[in-house]
Amino acid sequence: MKKLEQIPLDGDLPSPKGVALAILDLCRREDATFTDLAQLAQTDPALAGRLLRQANSAAMGGGRPVASVLEAIRR
């Protein structure tokens, strides 16, 4: 987690458009799972960081810190 915290997440990291399109395609599948979505999201470091930051924000209820993309998606 310490290495992830060192990544600047101020919006300067670009997200590949291919990942976003793949996520949209995945969400259209009836058999898609949160695990599938997390595996795909992890291929984009900027997106993974944003998901973790949002899941750990006060707006999401705080509580126990989330350390994985899968946990962030489930929250």
PDB file of C-alpha atoms in Angstrom:
ATOM      1  CA  MET A   1       0.000   0.000   0.000  1.00  0.00           C
ATOM      2  CA  LYS A   2       2.870   2.401   0.688  1.00  0.00           C
ATOM      3  CA  LYS A   3       3.974   2.300  -2.959  1.00  0.00           C
ATOM      4  CA  LEU A   4       0.433   3.067  -4.100  1.00  0.00           C
ATOM      5  CA  GLU A   5       0.296   6.032  -1.729  1.00  0.00           C
ATOM      6  CA  GLN A   6       3.419   7.439  -3.410  1.00  0.00           C
ATOM      7  CA  ILE A   7       1.694   7.648  -6.803  1.00  0.00           C
ATOM      8  CA  PRO A   8       0.471  11.188  -7.439  1.00  0.00           C
ATOM      9  CA  LEU A   9      -3.290  10.968  -7.959  1.00  0.00           C
ATOM     10  CA  ASP A  10      -4.036  14.543  -8.860  1.00  0.00           C
ATOM     11  CA  GLY A  11      -5.608  13.697 -12.199  1.00  0.00           C
ATOM     12  CA  ASP A  12      -2.371  13.914 -14.171  1.00  0.00           C
ATOM     13  CA  LEU A  13      -2.159  10.188 -14.872  1.00  0.00           C
ATOM     14  CA  PRO A  14      -3.871   9.363 -18.154  1.00  0.00           C
ATOM     15  CA  SER A  15      -6.275   6.435 -18.385  1.00  0.00           C
ATOM     16  CA  PRO A  16      -6.054   4.394 -21.571  1.00  0.00           C
ATOM     17  CA  LYS A  17      -9.294   4.574 -23.542  1.00  0.00           C
ATOM     18  CA  GLY A  18      -9.064   0.852 -24.278  1.00  0.00           C
ATOM     19  CA  VAL A  19      -9.540   0.005 -20.603  1.00  0.00           C
ATOM     20  CA  ALA A  20     -12.620   2.210 -20.343  1.00  0.00           C
ATOM     21  CA  LEU A  21     -14.141   0.592 -23.423  1.00  0.00           C
ATOM     22  CA  ALA A  22     -13.331  -2.879 -22.111  1.00  0.00           C
ATOM     23  CA  ILE A  23     -15.037  -2.015 -18.808  1.00  0.00           C
ATOM     24  CA  LEU A  24     -18.143  -0.841 -20.675  1.00  0.00           C
ATOM     25  CA  ASP A  25     -18.184  -4.070 -22.683  1.00  0.00           C
ATOM     26  CA  LEU A  26     -17.734  -6.129 -19.531  1.00  0.00           C
ATOM     27  CA  CYS A  27     -20.598  -4.339 -17.772  1.00  0.00           C
ATOM     28  CA  ARG A  28     -22.909  -5.255 -20.644  1.00  0.00           C
ATOM     29  CA  ARG A  29     -22.290  -8.963 -20.079  1.00  0.00           C
ATOM     30  CA  GLU A  30     -24.809 -10.753 -17.902  1.00  0.00           C
ATOM     31  CA  ASP A  31     -22.141 -13.091 -16.530  1.00  0.00           C
ATOM     32  CA  ALA A  32     -19.700 -10.331 -15.502  1.00  0.00           C
ATOM     33  CA  THR A  33     -18.546 -10.407 -11.886  1.00  0.00           C
ATOM     34  CA  PHE A  34     -16.967  -7.884  -9.552  1.00  0.00           C
ATOM     35  CA  THR A  35     -13.794  -9.977  -9.772  1.00  0.00           C
ATOM     36  CA  ASP A  36     -13.762  -9.610 -13.575  1.00  0.00           C
ATOM     37  CA  LEU A  37     -14.242  -5.871 -13.224  1.00  0.00           C
ATOM     38  CA  ALA A  38     -11.497  -5.565 -10.600  1.00  0.00           C
ATOM     39  CA  GLN A  39      -9.017  -7.520 -12.723  1.00  0.00           C
ATOM     40  CA  LEU A  40      -9.681  -5.225 -15.645  1.00  0.00           C
ATOM     41  CA  ALA A  41      -9.566  -2.040 -13.554  1.00  0.00           C
ATOM     42  CA  GLN A  42      -6.196  -3.071 -12.099  1.00  0.00           C
ATOM     43  CA  THR A  43      -4.635  -2.860 -15.563  1.00  0.00           C
ATOM     44  CA  ASP A  44      -5.030   0.930 -15.365  1.00  0.00           C
ATOM     45  CA  PRO A  45      -3.013   2.340 -12.431  1.00  0.00           C
ATOM     46  CA  ALA A  46      -4.769   5.722 -12.581  1.00  0.00           C
ATOM     47  CA  LEU A  47      -8.217   4.140 -12.455  1.00  0.00           C
ATOM     48  CA  ALA A  48      -7.204   1.737  -9.692  1.00  0.00           C
ATOM     49  CA  GLY A  49      -5.892   4.647  -7.631  1.00  0.00           C
ATOM     50  CA  ARG A  50      -9.073   6.648  -8.146  1.00  0.00           C
ATOM     51  CA  LEU A  51     -11.228   3.687  -7.122  1.00  0.00           C
ATOM     52  CA  LEU A  52      -9.216   3.176  -3.936  1.00  0.00           C
ATOM     53  CA  ARG A  53      -9.242   6.867  -3.097  1.00  0.00           C
ATOM     54  CA  GLN A  54     -13.007   7.103  -3.588  1.00  0.00           C
ATOM     55  CA  ALA A  55     -13.709   3.923  -1.612  1.00  0.00           C
ATOM     56  CA  ASN A  56     -11.631   5.245   1.288  1.00  0.00           C
ATOM     57  CA  SER A  57     -13.227   8.690   1.259  1.00  0.00           C
ATOM     58  CA  ALA A  58     -15.565   9.955   3.946  1.00  0.00           C
ATOM     59  CA  ALA A  59     -18.338  10.090   1.344  1.00  0.00           C
ATOM     60  CA  MET A  60     -18.293   6.294   1.171  1.00  0.00           C
ATOM     61  CA  GLY A  61     -18.773   5.887   4.894  1.00  0.00           C
ATOM     62  CA  GLY A  62     -15.162   5.681   5.980  1.00  0.00           C
ATOM     63  CA  GLY A  63     -14.697   2.777   8.343  1.00  0.00           C
ATOM     64  CA  ARG A  64     -12.117   0.114   7.638  1.00  0.00           C
ATOM     65  CA  PRO A  65      -9.638   1.198   4.951  1.00  0.00           C
ATOM     66  CA  VAL A  66      -9.908  -0.588   1.610  1.00  0.00           C
ATOM     67  CA  ALA A  67      -6.637  -1.945   0.233  1.00  0.00           C
ATOM     68  CA  SER A  68      -7.694  -3.763  -2.936  1.00  0.00           C
ATOM     69  CA  VAL A  69      -9.497  -2.746  -6.095  1.00  0.00           C
ATOM     70  CA  LEU A  70     -11.952  -5.608  -5.611  1.00  0.00           C
ATOM     71  CA  GLU A  71     -12.855  -4.333  -2.131  1.00  0.00           C
ATOM     72  CA  ALA A  72     -13.211  -0.810  -3.523  1.00  0.00           C
ATOM     73  CA  ILE A  73     -15.621  -1.971  -6.213  1.00  0.00           C
ATOM     74  CA  ARG A  74     -17.676  -3.937  -3.717  1.00  0.00           C
ATOM     75  CA  ARG A  75     -17.921  -0.939  -1.363  1.00  0.00           C
TER      76      ARG A  75
END
